[in-house]
XYZ file of C-alpha atoms in Angstrom:
642
model
C -27.983 34.057 -1.551
C -29.746 31.459 -3.716
C -33.102 30.386 -2.332
C -32.946 27.008 -4.093
C -31.582 25.380 -0.955
C -34.371 24.580 1.479
C -34.041 25.965 4.985
C -35.785 22.966 6.493
C -36.628 22.783 10.166
C -33.953 25.318 11.159
C -36.442 28.020 10.090
C -38.472 27.232 13.212
C -35.478 27.946 15.399
C -34.587 31.133 13.567
C -38.171 32.381 13.695
C -38.076 32.104 17.470
C -34.921 34.199 17.660
C -34.650 37.946 17.195
C -31.628 40.000 16.264
C -29.045 40.344 13.558
C -26.896 37.493 14.878
C -29.236 34.705 13.890
C -29.942 36.284 10.511
C -26.206 36.459 9.913
C -25.883 32.829 10.954
C -28.481 31.815 8.399
C -26.632 33.716 5.683
C -23.427 31.946 6.686
C -25.201 28.577 6.583
C -26.599 29.329 3.151
C -23.133 30.235 1.879
C -21.668 27.128 3.511
C -24.158 25.039 1.536
C -22.462 26.305 -1.624
C -18.806 26.445 -0.563
C -17.523 26.074 2.978
C -14.393 28.133 2.284
C -16.318 31.196 1.135
C -18.592 31.038 4.194
C -15.906 31.799 6.792
C -16.226 35.630 6.750
C -19.993 35.255 7.199
C -19.502 32.987 10.217
C -17.188 35.585 11.727
C -19.870 38.272 11.358
C -22.542 35.988 12.844
C -20.376 35.084 15.832
C -19.560 38.699 16.644
C -23.207 39.735 16.327
C -24.386 36.962 18.655
C -21.594 37.744 21.094
C -22.691 41.386 21.164
C -26.247 40.207 21.826
C -25.029 38.033 24.717
C -26.327 34.819 23.094
C -23.702 32.315 24.229
C -25.666 29.306 23.011
C -25.805 30.876 19.563
C -22.067 31.615 19.709
C -21.353 27.966 20.542
C -23.479 26.776 17.630
C -21.825 29.195 15.195
C -18.347 28.171 16.356
C -19.081 24.462 15.950
C -20.649 24.994 12.537
C -17.546 26.949 11.498
C -15.382 24.041 12.657
C -17.492 21.726 10.485
C -17.090 24.089 7.526
C -13.310 24.213 7.895
C -12.861 20.516 8.651
C -15.038 19.165 5.851
C -14.408 21.969 3.373
C -10.733 20.966 3.307
C -9.740 24.231 1.633
C -7.769 25.720 4.521
C -7.446 25.424 8.260
C -6.533 29.058 8.721
C -8.608 30.173 11.698
C -9.401 26.634 12.882
C -7.482 27.082 16.133
C -9.460 30.243 16.854
C -12.800 28.545 16.182
C -11.795 25.562 18.322
C -10.994 27.915 21.177
C -14.289 29.778 20.762
C -16.227 26.521 20.937
C -14.267 25.184 23.892
C -16.954 25.518 26.533
C -19.475 22.792 27.187
C -19.682 19.570 25.239
C -23.396 18.823 25.060
C -25.841 21.322 23.526
C -27.313 23.823 26.012
C -30.958 23.603 26.959
C -31.723 26.767 24.990
C -31.175 24.827 21.758
C -34.367 22.816 21.965
C -34.661 22.340 18.192
C -33.491 18.866 17.117
C -31.747 20.156 13.986
C -29.788 22.771 15.922
C -28.779 20.130 18.465
C -27.641 17.852 15.638
C -25.457 20.628 14.210
C -24.008 21.261 17.666
C -23.203 17.596 18.263
C -21.761 17.099 14.764
C -19.567 20.127 15.354
C -18.427 18.663 18.666
C -17.323 15.457 16.914
C -15.494 17.547 14.310
C -13.682 19.279 17.175
C -12.510 15.867 18.388
C -11.338 14.886 14.893
C -9.427 18.162 14.548
C -7.635 17.403 17.830
C -5.959 14.312 16.302
C -8.569 11.929 17.694
C -7.015 11.682 21.131
C -10.481 11.821 22.732
C -12.307 9.198 20.637
C -12.855 6.890 23.596
C -13.468 9.535 26.242
C -16.750 9.473 28.134
C -17.664 12.906 26.768
C -17.047 11.883 23.145
C -19.021 8.672 23.547
C -21.900 10.669 25.033
C -21.848 13.025 22.030
C -21.745 10.093 19.610
C -24.637 8.293 21.308
C -26.789 11.425 21.508
C -26.188 12.218 17.844
C -26.877 8.610 16.868
C -30.166 8.777 18.766
C -31.178 11.872 16.801
C -30.312 10.168 13.513
C -32.017 6.869 14.377
C -35.057 7.898 16.407
C -35.798 11.508 15.536
C -35.250 11.477 11.783
C -38.546 13.260 11.140
C -37.546 16.031 13.538
C -34.328 16.810 11.640
C -34.071 18.921 8.527
C -32.293 17.167 5.675
C -29.064 19.164 5.995
C -28.743 18.531 9.725
C -29.383 14.848 9.109
C -26.743 14.628 6.356
C -24.131 16.457 8.412
C -24.823 14.223 11.411
C -24.530 11.085 9.286
C -21.257 12.287 7.730
C -19.594 12.925 11.074
C -20.802 9.615 12.479
C -19.585 7.761 9.382
C -16.155 9.217 9.996
C -16.327 7.921 13.564
C -17.243 4.453 12.259
C -14.280 4.673 9.870
C -11.849 5.726 12.599
C -13.036 3.028 14.984
C -13.449 0.284 12.344
C -17.075 -0.138 13.450
C -18.935 -2.096 10.776
C -22.112 -2.333 12.866
C -22.318 1.452 13.238
C -21.696 1.849 9.514
C -24.567 -0.493 8.660
C -26.938 1.380 10.981
C -25.988 4.744 9.507
C -26.319 3.637 5.926
C -29.709 2.053 6.598
C -30.907 5.358 8.083
C -29.421 7.548 5.357
C -30.297 5.524 2.261
C -33.957 6.636 1.916
C -33.075 10.327 2.159
C -30.111 9.994 -0.195
C -32.116 8.002 -2.725
C -34.763 10.745 -2.667
C -32.088 13.396 -3.396
C -33.107 15.365 -0.336
C -30.961 18.042 1.287
C -28.353 20.455 0.032
C -26.412 18.940 -2.889
C -23.019 19.673 -1.313
C -23.928 17.850 1.900
C -25.503 15.016 -0.058
C -22.364 14.614 -2.148
C -20.175 14.688 0.941
C -22.369 12.047 2.602
C -21.938 9.719 -0.380
C -18.218 10.415 -0.236
C -18.027 9.518 3.454
C -20.021 6.337 2.760
C -17.572 5.396 0.033
C -14.506 5.988 2.253
C -15.900 4.245 5.323
C -17.227 1.283 3.344
C -13.835 0.737 1.734
C -11.838 1.102 4.951
C -14.128 -1.069 7.062
C -14.807 -3.596 4.303
C -12.475 -4.516 1.405
C -9.406 -2.779 2.850
C -9.571 -5.065 5.872
C -10.699 -8.106 3.953
C -14.342 -7.981 5.023
C -17.521 -7.752 3.036
C -20.200 -5.158 3.706
C -23.586 -6.274 2.457
C -25.248 -2.901 2.194
C -23.075 -0.884 -0.161
C -20.875 -1.109 -3.218
C -18.006 1.373 -2.945
C -17.914 2.061 -6.682
C -21.643 2.833 -6.641
C -21.223 5.240 -3.717
C -18.380 7.000 -5.507
C -20.461 7.270 -8.680
C -23.348 8.815 -6.725
C -21.005 11.408 -5.202
C -19.560 12.317 -8.609
C -23.063 12.546 -10.056
C -24.064 15.103 -7.408
C -20.914 17.145 -8.059
C -21.441 17.166 -11.823
C -25.176 17.915 -11.788
C -24.774 20.868 -9.455
C -21.454 22.231 -10.686
C -19.674 21.613 -7.377
C -16.088 21.960 -8.608
C -14.456 21.776 -5.176
C -16.387 18.643 -4.260
C -15.319 17.057 -7.532
C -11.683 17.889 -6.779
C -11.979 16.295 -3.356
C -13.560 13.174 -4.846
C -10.708 12.920 -7.359
C -8.201 13.157 -4.518
C -9.856 10.186 -2.830
C -10.095 8.220 -6.072
C -6.394 8.758 -6.753
C -5.449 7.935 -3.160
C -7.380 4.647 -3.106
C -6.088 3.735 -6.568
C -2.571 4.116 -5.204
C -3.464 1.939 -2.213
C -4.831 -0.781 -4.499
C -1.863 -0.434 -6.917
C -4.126 0.538 -9.829
C -1.581 2.768 -11.538
C -3.692 3.511 -14.605
C -6.675 4.684 -12.521
C -4.391 6.750 -10.273
C -2.774 8.473 -13.250
C -6.143 9.269 -14.847
C -7.507 10.742 -11.615
C -4.341 12.765 -11.063
C -4.445 14.212 -14.573
C -8.059 15.309 -14.099
C -7.302 16.619 -10.610
C -4.660 18.927 -12.044
C -7.348 20.556 -14.199
C -9.884 21.224 -11.426
C -7.692 21.996 -8.388
C -7.918 25.575 -7.117
C -4.289 26.219 -6.182
C -5.268 29.383 -4.301
C -6.649 27.071 -1.614
C -3.856 25.507 0.434
C -5.316 22.077 1.161
C -6.391 21.136 -2.380
C -2.941 22.247 -3.525
C -1.295 20.156 -0.796
C -3.247 17.060 -1.807
C -2.357 17.540 -5.460
C 1.362 17.899 -4.733
C 1.257 14.929 -2.373
C -0.358 12.706 -4.994
C 2.154 13.892 -7.604
C 4.871 12.870 -5.164
C 3.300 9.433 -4.752
C 3.176 8.999 -8.522
C 6.840 9.993 -8.823
C 7.851 7.562 -6.064
C 5.892 4.813 -7.787
C 7.914 5.517 -10.949
C 11.141 5.318 -8.896
C 11.780 9.055 -9.466
C 12.994 9.848 -5.955
C 14.254 13.381 -6.641
C 10.940 14.445 -8.155
C 9.053 12.808 -5.288
C 11.098 14.792 -2.756
C 10.256 18.029 -4.575
C 6.498 17.383 -4.641
C 6.302 16.138 -1.059
C 8.108 19.293 0.036
C 5.569 21.405 -1.849
C 2.731 19.483 -0.190
C 4.132 20.230 3.271
C 4.593 23.915 2.416
C 1.018 24.223 1.136
C -0.391 22.412 4.181
C 1.526 24.646 6.566
C 0.337 27.731 4.696
C -3.172 26.484 5.409
C -2.366 26.010 9.124
C -3.161 22.321 8.806
C -3.102 20.340 12.074
C -0.325 17.775 12.349
C -2.740 14.848 12.372
C -4.262 15.988 9.077
C -0.957 16.598 7.296
C 0.829 13.530 8.666
C 0.734 11.829 5.244
C 2.591 14.770 3.708
C 5.134 14.978 6.530
C 5.772 11.227 6.604
C 6.308 11.085 2.851
C 8.540 14.167 2.887
C 10.651 12.790 5.742
C 10.931 9.412 4.007
C 12.066 11.128 0.801
C 14.622 13.170 2.763
C 16.031 9.985 4.307
C 16.184 8.319 0.890
C 18.152 11.329 -0.400
C 20.657 11.118 2.450
C 19.332 14.168 4.309
C 19.138 12.189 7.527
C 19.144 15.026 10.054
C 16.291 16.832 8.288
C 14.326 13.580 8.083
C 14.863 12.901 11.793
C 13.648 16.381 12.755
C 10.513 15.879 10.684
C 9.743 12.528 12.296
C 10.470 13.900 15.773
C 7.899 16.615 15.145
C 5.298 14.011 14.259
C 6.120 11.784 17.228
C 5.669 14.740 19.566
C 2.147 15.368 18.221
C 0.766 11.899 17.494
C -0.311 9.252 19.960
C -1.349 5.617 19.887
C -0.591 3.350 16.961
C -0.014 6.268 14.560
C 2.766 7.557 16.783
C 4.288 4.084 17.148
C 4.372 3.578 13.383
C 6.049 6.964 12.920
C 8.672 5.844 15.450
C 9.391 2.813 13.246
C 9.696 5.115 10.238
C 12.140 7.243 12.209
C 14.213 4.125 12.903
C 14.439 3.630 9.133
C 16.425 6.870 8.963
C 19.033 5.181 11.150
C 19.027 2.226 8.763
C 19.636 4.486 5.754
C 22.530 6.136 7.593
C 24.028 2.849 8.791
C 23.904 1.406 5.291
C 26.316 4.158 4.218
C 28.378 4.837 7.338
C 28.486 1.447 9.102
C 27.209 -1.338 6.800
C 27.826 -4.074 9.389
C 25.129 -2.564 11.615
C 22.480 -2.328 8.880
C 21.270 -5.981 9.102
C 20.755 -5.673 12.868
C 18.796 -2.447 12.425
C 16.709 -4.018 9.657
C 15.816 -6.953 11.899
C 14.868 -4.643 14.781
C 12.731 -2.451 12.514
C 10.822 -5.435 11.134
C 10.310 -6.809 14.641
C 8.679 -3.519 15.644
C 6.574 -3.437 12.472
C 5.420 -7.012 13.077
C 4.448 -6.181 16.661
C 2.294 -3.347 15.294
C 0.891 -5.598 12.505
C 1.963 -2.894 10.068
C 1.581 -4.829 6.819
C 1.631 -1.677 4.662
C 5.257 -1.149 5.733
C 7.353 0.531 3.077
C 10.258 2.774 2.159
C 10.041 5.569 -0.412
C 9.786 3.538 -3.619
C 8.580 0.032 -4.476
C 12.093 -0.969 -5.540
C 13.752 0.203 -2.316
C 11.041 -1.537 -0.287
C 11.456 -4.764 -2.235
C 15.225 -4.802 -1.804
C 14.936 -4.086 1.922
C 12.551 -7.034 2.332
C 14.570 -9.323 0.057
C 17.652 -8.754 2.211
C 15.564 -9.544 5.288
C 14.485 -12.843 3.730
C 18.095 -13.700 2.921
C 18.890 -13.201 6.598
C 15.857 -15.236 7.669
C 14.246 -12.254 9.423
C 10.487 -12.570 10.082
C 9.882 -14.471 6.820
C 6.121 -14.918 7.136
C 5.558 -11.280 8.069
C 7.817 -10.105 5.240
C 5.893 -12.233 2.746
C 2.658 -10.737 4.050
C 4.012 -7.237 3.356
C 5.102 -8.241 -0.138
C 1.652 -9.570 -0.976
C -0.150 -6.625 0.649
C 1.916 -4.104 -1.320
C 1.990 -6.258 -4.474
C 5.726 -5.718 -4.802
C 7.512 -6.920 -7.910
C 10.548 -9.150 -7.582
C 13.972 -8.721 -9.124
C 15.964 -11.636 -10.574
C 18.520 -11.432 -7.751
C 15.895 -11.862 -5.027
C 16.193 -15.091 -2.996
C 14.183 -18.267 -3.336
C 12.376 -17.404 -0.084
C 10.706 -14.405 -1.759
C 6.984 -15.166 -2.311
C 7.410 -15.867 -6.010
C 4.329 -16.657 -8.053
C 6.197 -19.595 -9.596
C 9.365 -21.454 -8.593
C 11.016 -23.912 -10.953
C 13.579 -26.447 -9.832
C 15.738 -27.688 -12.697
C 18.823 -28.752 -10.722
C 18.209 -32.436 -10.178
C 14.734 -33.699 -11.013
C 12.328 -31.209 -12.566
C 9.746 -29.667 -10.220
C 7.391 -26.689 -10.078
C 5.851 -24.709 -7.222
C 2.941 -22.317 -7.747
C 2.110 -19.937 -4.894
C 4.362 -21.962 -2.554
C 2.567 -25.254 -3.328
C 4.214 -28.075 -5.341
C 2.571 -28.960 -8.640
C 1.763 -32.646 -9.079
C 2.245 -33.747 -12.683
C 0.173 -36.905 -12.296
C 0.781 -40.373 -13.662
C 0.339 -39.305 -17.298
C 1.241 -35.628 -17.580
C 0.942 -33.697 -20.815
C 4.522 -33.765 -22.061
C 4.516 -30.872 -24.532
C 3.842 -28.088 -22.001
C 6.557 -29.504 -19.731
C 8.987 -29.882 -22.629
C 8.278 -26.279 -23.602
C 8.983 -25.130 -20.052
C 12.213 -27.136 -19.850
C 13.377 -25.682 -23.147
C 12.650 -22.115 -22.032
C 14.631 -22.761 -18.853
C 17.515 -24.201 -20.874
C 17.520 -21.283 -23.323
C 16.941 -18.671 -20.629
C 16.930 -16.442 -18.869
C 17.011 -14.399 -22.069
C 13.903 -14.570 -24.315
C 13.835 -17.467 -26.749
C 13.028 -16.870 -30.430
C 9.723 -18.490 -31.321
C 11.333 -20.015 -34.411
C 13.968 -21.728 -32.259
C 11.292 -23.171 -29.990
C 9.230 -24.489 -32.917
C 12.289 -25.929 -34.694
C 13.331 -27.725 -31.502
C 9.991 -29.153 -30.384
C 8.145 -29.531 -33.710
C 10.933 -30.025 -36.209
C 8.873 -32.396 -38.346
C 5.823 -30.109 -38.647
C 5.289 -27.445 -41.287
C 5.082 -23.773 -40.273
C 1.335 -23.476 -39.661
C 1.061 -26.758 -37.804
C 4.097 -25.957 -35.658
C 2.632 -22.542 -34.803
C -0.703 -24.116 -33.872
C 1.053 -26.698 -31.693
C 3.068 -23.968 -29.977
C -0.071 -21.930 -29.264
C -1.733 -24.939 -27.664
C 1.363 -25.741 -25.590
C 1.559 -22.114 -24.399
C -2.103 -22.184 -23.383
C -1.680 -25.411 -21.414
C 1.557 -24.263 -19.801
C -0.076 -21.047 -18.605
C -2.830 -23.102 -17.017
C -0.228 -25.274 -15.327
C 1.667 -22.268 -13.945
C -1.519 -20.658 -12.651
C -0.368 -17.142 -13.607
C -1.007 -16.271 -17.230
C 1.490 -13.420 -17.345
C 4.291 -15.584 -15.913
C 4.803 -16.829 -19.475
C 5.074 -13.924 -21.882
C 5.214 -13.477 -25.633
C 6.615 -10.214 -26.944
C 7.322 -9.764 -30.594
C 8.750 -13.017 -31.873
C 10.124 -14.139 -28.506
C 8.844 -16.324 -25.698
C 10.106 -16.081 -22.121
C 9.391 -16.533 -18.422
C 8.865 -13.250 -16.564
C 11.685 -12.998 -14.018
C 9.605 -10.646 -11.868
C 7.332 -13.608 -11.133
C 9.317 -16.753 -11.835
C 12.357 -17.984 -9.923
C 14.484 -20.727 -11.508
C 17.236 -22.361 -9.469
C 19.365 -22.972 -12.566
C 19.279 -19.254 -13.376
C 19.898 -18.165 -9.807
C 22.794 -20.576 -9.233
C 25.407 -18.641 -11.276
C 24.375 -15.354 -9.627
C 23.894 -16.502 -6.021
C 26.423 -18.758 -4.318
C 23.879 -19.605 -1.610
C 21.687 -21.528 -4.083
C 22.160 -25.241 -3.467
C 23.286 -27.479 -6.309
C 20.892 -30.404 -5.928
C 21.920 -32.344 -9.022
C 22.656 -32.109 -12.718
C 20.493 -29.818 -14.793
C 17.244 -31.650 -15.644
C 18.653 -34.941 -14.378
C 17.074 -37.895 -16.145
C 15.846 -35.787 -19.073
C 17.394 -36.272 -22.504
C 16.422 -32.861 -23.750
C 17.837 -30.853 -26.624
C 21.257 -29.467 -27.377
C 20.358 -26.424 -25.282
C 19.764 -28.701 -22.291
C 23.173 -30.330 -22.707
C 24.903 -26.946 -22.996
C 23.229 -25.644 -19.836
C 23.953 -28.900 -17.980
C 27.653 -28.787 -18.797
C 27.981 -25.100 -17.948
C 26.342 -25.515 -14.536
C 28.386 -28.637 -13.718
C 31.604 -26.771 -14.490
C 30.547 -23.848 -12.313
C 29.585 -26.206 -9.496
C 32.975 -27.940 -9.605
C 34.804 -24.594 -9.683
C 32.947 -23.398 -6.603
C 33.581 -26.616 -4.684
C 37.263 -26.532 -5.571
C 37.542 -22.919 -4.505
C 35.998 -23.612 -1.116
C 37.831 -26.914 -0.679
C 41.252 -25.536 -1.528
C 40.654 -22.646 0.882
C 39.860 -25.181 3.620
C 42.994 -27.156 2.795
C 45.093 -23.998 2.958
C 43.615 -23.177 6.365
C 44.556 -26.579 7.739
C 41.171 -28.202 7.429
C 41.663 -31.299 5.236
C 38.854 -33.193 6.977
C 36.315 -30.483 6.165
C 37.628 -30.253 2.603
C 37.397 -34.038 2.202
C 33.739 -34.041 3.284
C 33.056 -31.252 0.805
C 34.715 -33.088 -2.107
C 32.982 -36.375 -1.301
C 29.600 -34.650 -1.144
C 30.217 -32.972 -4.495
C 31.207 -36.263 -6.140
C 27.742 -37.596 -5.401
C 26.454 -34.983 -7.860
C 29.285 -35.196 -10.400
C 31.269 -38.417 -10.128
C 33.258 -37.714 -13.307
C 34.931 -34.509 -12.141
C 38.619 -35.454 -12.061
C 39.575 -32.325 -10.119
C 37.292 -33.401 -7.260
C 38.895 -36.857 -7.169
C 42.329 -35.241 -6.965
C 41.091 -33.170 -4.051
C 39.939 -36.325 -2.236
C 43.360 -37.920 -2.763
C 45.166 -34.845 -1.431
C 43.006 -34.730 1.684
C 43.533 -38.415 2.515
C 47.281 -37.932 2.198
C 47.155 -34.817 4.389
C 45.246 -36.807 7.003
C 47.829 -39.602 6.964
C 45.553 -42.092 5.194
C 47.600 -43.457 2.266
C 45.390 -46.521 1.855
C 42.318 -44.384 1.450
C 44.221 -42.209 -1.014
C 45.032 -45.272 -3.147
C 41.413 -46.399 -3.100
C 40.346 -42.894 -4.130
C 42.808 -42.997 -7.026
C 41.430 -46.334 -8.245
C 37.885 -45.029 -8.030
C 38.911 -42.065 -10.164
C 40.669 -44.302 -12.707
C 37.714 -46.665 -12.965
């Protein structure tokens, strides 16, 4: 074994012990410092030797160290159950382990045992005692710990801070660890893993929950971890860091960063090791789902589950794979298989994780109802969102962004939990589709039926007493010519017909710049090739939605009060005709059903928007006659004639 890795204070303990067992334990520890996966046979030899020597304290320490190696090595969990059973006597270190470093290893291993048991004992008195004792060693007895024991203790405690969302504990740990890490002390693998745990905990406790942590920059921590891996040729550590980078890039919707990390991960993953393979397949499945490739996502998620099970991965560790696989099965119509998968998770998980899985299981029923009994689907959707809101599950989602967006858009149409739904949309940064309702949290809403108005991020835009007319005229023209892209030449010829080519182009550029400032979202107004258009994934226009969605209210003539161009007049006439057709259709249906009073109210209301529509006047006359009001019918006729 290489002697480049310092033994530290553990030498004192080993020197006080005789026999082959402790020598074998040191060899296992030295191998673990290079690669946890390769160290497992050596731990087995050390345990058996110490057992033969009757050293139960040594056996407990070996078993807990092996649990640490398996849990943090993340290569396989084959044998984890056996090591957990071997270490399942006594929680606190026995009195024979008087060395502080050995006690730190014991306590860190005990926390790893808790993590491997799905975290059901995080708040138990025994676990809190272990945490506090280990924290005391890290805070008060730093000089008594060798660097490796210190780093392992810090890593396990950082994971506890992450699990429990404990920013105060994180700050204490980082303050204690920073001097040692900055001095590059300890085994490189443990140092790299410590930086990795700092990066994960800092992100989860800080930016992910909208809080700032003063002590650490997550990008800097990640860079330090990668630097350790590269300088010391730690390929498996690098693979694990790439997994985390890809995972967090997916969480933050940074598709380019996720794709780069995934491509590099494919080159360094050791597919002979089940867990790295499972992570790779899982991330490939996420990428496929993000691209709306549901069949490919199902394939990769299935491979991730198979690899994790080959590595005897505990349910709590592979829940991401199982959840994604079950969700993909439900999306594909394999509802029974999806239900069985979710039932398996529910049986193993507790607390909020289990409750969220139960909501996911309910989504299987929604998928099925949508096909087999569509009338029940809206009720199921409302119940599912009520449960998600109660759990404050703002990362709620189906398999793909598109399916999630459509599910939430339908909920908004039905008026189901609108504020919570909007929170999910913003959290997941979901893109809209043109058919989505006005209540979707659009970046920009434009009202062109009636008087012109703009909303940016749900707030109305005040034009002021003397607004800049050209940006507004440009926007009105794009609405009139839309929703299809408008040729730049058409825009310039309409708005700057008297200017030569260069001057018109310069004026257009300035108007585009000012309009983007007004809209508050630069990419809401796009230029591609020789065309200019409003991005329908971000901008909702009532005049565009009206022909496609009968629920959109007609609040007046298109750009009422604006003279506009020929395009404005064409759009105005088209929308007025459609409005009259819709009113007549509804009114005539009411008349046929014996409801002339309701039809009359409808026609009269419509005439306030379009008083020149002869067909509406005829409808008013018919209704008065049907109601036995000939005088009113005559007055209605005269109004129409005049």
